[in-house]
Short mmCIF file of C-alpha atoms in Angstrom, two decimals:
data_model
loop_
_atom_site.label_atom_id
_atom_site.label_comp_id
_atom_site.label_asym_id
_atom_site.label_seq_id
_atom_site.Cartn_x
_atom_site.Cartn_y
_atom_site.Cartn_z
CA MET A 1435 9.71 12.06 18.22
CA THR A 1436 8.97 12.54 14.56
CA ASN A 1437 10.64 11.40 11.36
CA GLU A 1438 10.98 13.82 8.47
CA ILE A 1439 9.72 12.56 5.07
CA GLU A 1440 12.39 13.04 2.37
CA LYS A 1441 11.13 15.62 -0.06
CA GLY A 1442 12.00 13.69 -3.19
CA ASN A 1443 9.57 10.83 -2.08
CA LEU A 1444 6.48 13.06 -2.44
CA PHE A 1445 4.44 12.55 -5.57
CA ARG A 1446 4.12 16.38 -6.09
CA ASP A 1447 7.96 16.59 -6.33
CA LYS A 1448 8.01 13.86 -9.07
CA LEU A 1449 5.41 15.78 -11.07
CA GLU A 1450 7.61 18.87 -10.94
CA GLU A 1451 10.53 16.81 -12.19
CA ALA A 1452 8.37 15.71 -15.14
CA GLN A 1453 8.29 19.22 -16.54
CA SER A 1454 11.94 18.78 -17.65
CA SER A 1455 12.05 15.10 -18.37
CA PRO A 1456 8.57 13.51 -18.67
CA PHE A 1457 9.64 10.10 -20.05
CA ARG A 1458 12.42 9.66 -17.41
CA THR A 1459 10.00 10.62 -14.64
CA TYR A 1460 7.32 8.26 -15.86
CA MET A 1461 9.85 5.39 -15.82
CA GLU A 1462 10.89 6.32 -12.34
CA LEU A 1463 7.30 6.39 -11.11
CA THR A 1464 6.32 3.08 -12.68
CA VAL A 1465 9.28 0.73 -12.57
CA GLY A 1466 12.21 2.60 -11.01
CA ASN A 1467 15.80 2.07 -12.14
CA THR A 1468 15.28 -1.40 -13.63
CA GLY A 1469 16.36 -0.81 -17.18
CA PHE A 1470 14.56 -0.23 -20.43
CA ALA A 1471 13.90 -3.90 -21.14
CA HIS A 1472 11.88 -4.33 -17.91
CA PHE A 1473 10.13 -1.02 -18.59
CA ALA A 1474 9.09 -2.25 -22.13
CA LEU A 1475 7.80 -5.53 -20.57
CA TYR A 1476 5.83 -3.51 -18.01
CA GLU A 1477 4.24 -1.34 -20.75
CA PHE A 1478 3.32 -4.39 -22.87
CA LEU A 1479 1.75 -6.33 -19.93
CA THR A 1480 -0.29 -3.44 -18.55
CA MET A 1481 -1.41 -2.31 -21.93
CA PHE A 1482 -2.67 -5.61 -23.35
CA LEU A 1483 -3.15 -7.95 -20.38
CA GLY A 1484 -4.11 -5.64 -17.62
CA PRO A 1485 -7.67 -4.77 -18.85
CA LEU A 1486 -8.21 -8.13 -20.52
CA PRO A 1487 -11.59 -9.63 -19.23
CA GLY A 1488 -12.66 -13.20 -18.54
CA GLY A 1489 -10.79 -16.42 -17.94
CA VAL A 1490 -8.22 -15.68 -20.68
CA GLY A 1491 -7.22 -12.39 -18.95
CA PHE A 1492 -6.93 -14.18 -15.60
CA LEU A 1493 -4.77 -16.95 -16.96
CA LEU A 1494 -2.47 -14.67 -18.94
CA ARG A 1495 -1.94 -12.28 -15.99
CA LYS A 1496 -1.28 -15.25 -13.70
CA LYS A 1497 1.43 -16.52 -16.08
CA PHE A 1498 3.16 -13.34 -17.23
CA TYR A 1499 2.68 -10.67 -14.50
CA ARG A 1500 4.90 -12.65 -12.13
CA ARG A 1501 7.86 -11.25 -14.08
CA LEU A 1502 7.13 -7.79 -12.69
CA PHE A 1503 7.69 -8.75 -9.06
CA ARG A 1504 10.75 -9.36 -6.95
CA HIS A 1505 9.10 -12.64 -5.88
CA CYS A 1506 5.84 -14.25 -6.87
CA GLY A 1507 4.55 -17.49 -5.33
CA ARG A 1508 2.06 -20.01 -6.64
CA GLY A 1509 -1.63 -19.44 -7.11
CA LEU A 1510 -1.55 -15.70 -7.83
CA ILE A 1511 -4.94 -14.15 -8.76
CA LEU A 1512 -4.94 -10.73 -10.35
CA GLY A 1513 -8.16 -8.99 -11.35
CA ARG A 1514 -8.50 -6.56 -14.30
CA ASN A 1515 -6.76 -3.18 -14.17
CA VAL A 1516 -4.52 -3.95 -11.25
CA VAL A 1517 -1.71 -1.29 -11.27
CA VAL A 1518 1.68 -2.40 -10.19
CA ARG A 1519 4.43 0.15 -9.54
CA HIS A 1520 8.00 -0.67 -8.63
CA GLY A 1521 7.23 -4.35 -8.73
CA LYS A 1522 10.89 -5.30 -8.03
CA ARG A 1523 10.24 -4.06 -4.51
CA ILE A 1524 7.11 -6.23 -4.05
CA GLU A 1525 7.04 -9.87 -2.86
CA LEU A 1526 3.84 -12.01 -3.24
CA MET A 1527 3.83 -15.30 -1.46
CA ASP A 1528 1.62 -18.30 -2.34
CA GLY A 1529 -2.06 -17.81 -2.78
CA VAL A 1530 -2.26 -14.00 -2.92
CA THR A 1531 -5.37 -12.40 -4.45
CA ILE A 1532 -5.46 -8.79 -5.75
CA ASP A 1533 -8.89 -7.81 -7.06
CA GLU A 1534 -9.85 -5.44 -9.81
CA ASN A 1535 -8.78 -1.74 -9.95
CA SER A 1536 -6.31 -2.00 -7.08
CA LEU A 1537 -2.93 -0.24 -6.82
CA ILE A 1538 0.13 -1.85 -5.31
CA ASP A 1539 3.04 0.69 -5.23
CA GLY A 1540 6.46 -0.23 -3.72
CA ARG A 1541 8.24 2.98 -4.77
CA GLY A 1542 9.37 4.14 -1.28
CA ALA A 1543 9.52 0.74 0.42
CA GLY A 1544 13.30 0.44 0.32
CA ASP A 1545 15.06 -2.93 0.51
CA ALA A 1546 12.44 -4.27 2.97
CA GLY A 1547 9.84 -3.86 0.22
CA VAL A 1548 6.15 -4.56 0.14
CA VAL A 1549 5.52 -8.19 1.30
CA LEU A 1550 2.16 -9.95 1.14
CA GLU A 1551 2.34 -13.27 2.86
CA GLU A 1552 0.47 -16.49 2.09
CA GLY A 1553 -3.27 -16.17 1.45
CA VAL A 1554 -3.46 -12.34 1.63
CA ILE A 1555 -6.54 -10.93 -0.12
CA ILE A 1556 -6.74 -7.37 -1.41
CA ASN A 1557 -10.29 -6.66 -2.47
CA ARG A 1558 -11.20 -4.37 -5.34
CA ASN A 1559 -10.47 -0.63 -5.55
CA CYS A 1560 -7.85 -0.67 -2.79
CA MET A 1561 -4.62 1.46 -2.73
CA ILE A 1562 -1.50 -0.08 -1.09
CA GLN A 1563 1.24 2.52 -1.34
CA ALA A 1564 4.73 2.69 0.16
CA LYS A 1565 5.68 6.37 0.00
CA SER A 1566 8.72 6.22 2.21
CA GLY A 1567 8.51 3.04 4.31
CA PRO A 1568 7.95 -0.67 4.00
CA ILE A 1569 4.64 -2.58 4.11
CA HIS A 1570 4.19 -6.10 5.46
CA PHE A 1571 0.92 -8.10 5.54
CA GLY A 1572 0.93 -11.41 7.57
CA PRO A 1573 -0.66 -14.66 6.26
CA ARG A 1574 -4.42 -14.72 5.64
CA THR A 1575 -4.88 -10.97 6.16
CA SER A 1576 -7.79 -9.52 4.16
CA ILE A 1577 -8.23 -5.93 3.14
CA GLY A 1578 -11.74 -4.77 2.37
CA CYS A 1579 -12.70 -2.95 -0.84
CA ASN A 1580 -12.07 0.80 -1.21
CA SER A 1581 -9.48 0.83 1.56
CA VAL A 1582 -6.30 2.92 1.52
CA ILE A 1583 -3.02 1.91 3.16
CA VAL A 1584 -0.18 4.39 2.89
CA SER A 1585 3.27 3.92 4.52
CA THR A 1586 5.49 6.84 5.31
CA ALA A 1587 7.43 5.17 8.15
CA GLY A 1588 6.28 1.50 7.86
CA VAL A 1589 3.03 -0.36 8.06
CA GLU A 1590 2.89 -3.87 9.51
CA LEU A 1591 -0.21 -6.08 9.72
CA GLY A 1592 0.00 -9.36 11.58
CA GLU A 1593 -1.60 -12.74 10.71
CA ALA A 1594 -5.33 -13.04 9.95
CA VAL A 1595 -6.11 -9.33 10.28
CA LEU A 1596 -9.62 -8.66 8.99
CA CYS A 1597 -9.99 -5.19 7.60
CA ALA A 1598 -13.50 -4.16 6.45
CA GLY A 1599 -14.24 -1.85 3.50
CA GLY A 1600 -13.42 1.86 3.27
CA CYS A 1601 -10.72 1.87 5.93
CA TYR A 1602 -7.69 4.28 6.03
CA ILE A 1603 -4.42 3.20 7.54
CA SER A 1604 -2.35 6.17 6.69
CA ALA A 1605 0.70 7.83 8.31
CA GLY A 1606 2.10 11.27 7.93
CA ALA A 1607 1.18 14.89 8.34
CA TYR A 1608 2.38 18.30 7.21
CA HIS A 1609 4.24 20.97 9.26
CA MET A 1610 2.14 24.06 9.56
CA GLU A 1611 4.17 26.39 11.89
CA ASP A 1612 4.61 29.10 9.28
CA LYS A 1613 1.19 30.65 8.83
CA ASP A 1614 2.26 32.68 5.81
CA ALA A 1615 3.51 29.68 3.77
CA ALA A 1616 1.42 27.10 2.00
CA ILE A 1617 1.20 24.01 4.19
CA MET A 1618 2.18 21.73 1.26
CA ASP A 1619 5.47 23.57 1.01
CA GLN A 1620 6.44 23.22 4.70
CA GLY A 1621 7.50 19.53 4.59
CA ALA A 1622 5.93 16.28 5.75
CA TYR A 1623 6.69 14.11 8.80
CA SER A 1624 5.56 10.89 10.49
CA LYS A 1625 5.30 9.95 14.17
CA GLY A 1626 6.47 6.40 13.35
CA PRO A 1627 5.29 3.07 11.97
CA ILE A 1628 1.76 1.66 12.21
CA LYS A 1629 1.69 -1.83 13.74
CA ILE A 1630 -1.37 -4.00 13.87
CA GLY A 1631 -1.21 -7.33 15.70
CA ASP A 1632 -2.51 -10.79 14.84
CA ARG A 1633 -6.27 -11.46 14.53
CA VAL A 1634 -7.32 -7.81 14.75
CA TRP A 1635 -10.70 -6.89 13.33
CA ILE A 1636 -10.98 -3.36 11.85
CA GLY A 1637 -14.53 -2.20 11.20
CA THR A 1638 -15.87 -0.35 8.24
CA GLY A 1639 -14.54 3.09 7.64
CA ALA A 1640 -12.12 3.08 10.50
CA ILE A 1641 -9.07 5.38 10.42
CA ILE A 1642 -5.73 4.44 11.96
CA LEU A 1643 -3.15 7.21 12.21
CA ASP A 1644 0.64 7.08 12.22
CA GLY A 1645 2.72 5.92 15.24
CA VAL A 1646 -0.18 3.71 16.47
CA THR A 1647 0.27 0.09 17.71
CA ILE A 1648 -2.77 -2.11 18.00
CA GLY A 1649 -2.45 -5.18 20.12
CA ALA A 1650 -3.33 -8.74 19.03
CA GLY A 1651 -7.04 -9.66 19.09
CA ALA A 1652 -8.33 -6.08 19.33
CA VAL A 1653 -11.56 -4.92 17.65
CA ILE A 1654 -11.80 -1.48 16.13
CA GLY A 1655 -15.47 -0.30 15.82
CA ALA A 1656 -16.79 1.04 12.47
CA GLY A 1657 -15.99 4.65 11.87
CA SER A 1658 -13.47 4.89 14.69
CA VAL A 1659 -10.41 7.12 14.54
CA VAL A 1660 -7.44 5.50 16.34
CA THR A 1661 -4.92 8.05 17.49
CA LYS A 1662 -3.29 6.16 20.36
CA ASP A 1663 -2.03 2.61 21.09
CA ILE A 1664 -4.64 0.02 21.73
CA PRO A 1665 -4.05 -2.94 24.16
CA GLU A 1666 -4.54 -6.57 23.21
CA ASN A 1667 -8.06 -7.91 22.99
CA ALA A 1668 -9.54 -4.47 23.51
CA ILE A 1669 -12.86 -3.43 21.89
CA VAL A 1670 -12.62 0.29 20.99
CA ALA A 1671 -14.96 2.76 19.27
CA GLY A 1672 -15.43 6.49 18.82
CA VAL A 1673 -13.70 9.62 17.65
CA PRO A 1674 -11.08 9.44 19.00
CA ALA A 1675 -11.33 5.69 19.74
CA LYS A 1676 -11.66 4.71 23.41
CA VAL A 1677 -11.62 1.32 25.08
CA ILE A 1678 -15.16 0.00 25.73
CA ARG A 1679 -14.13 -3.34 27.21
CA ILE A 1680 -11.62 -6.15 27.00
CA ARG A 1681 -12.70 -9.34 25.19
CA GLY A 1682 -13.06 -12.52 27.19
#
């Protein structure tokens, strides 16, 4: 069973809309329908505080960026040039760290939103994007640098998930039945949400595709491509990933 991705949620469609109303489209892509006052605040903070280096930048972002989010707990750490989109769909609990040059985008997350629980760490150069489904990271989960997590039908990571650098957790694909039409014009779909259980370790450069469930305590080898469900405590590796043994 597949879920069709609503056409209006695709970034290319928004760029086409910008041809007739660029300012309105820019507001929709950055803050959504939150009003001009919130948009003006967003522009001011991202222009003047976003790139500000040193301790002063850190303290000012910690104090003022919280106004961009639906909820922001204590102890927030935001590095330079962190891009926040649709912050009113993003919830940050206590002790969340988002390092430099990362993107957190809640545009397509709906009411469930993007939720980062206590102690979540997003290392630098990561992209966390809700295209058309919610995202939830459990407490103490850590995402390694240069990783990409894209939700088209939901992405859920449990507690204390350890994700190494350069990983891709990304759902969705394009229809390609019509050989005479461009694939990008045939519509996108997803097989379902990605669910990763508690205490999972994901090795460097691993790829996890849509509709996959990974059981608690599993270990995903570096460079693996996970296309099917993985049982609890399994150690898997390869392309496609296969079970090598069960821990303990």
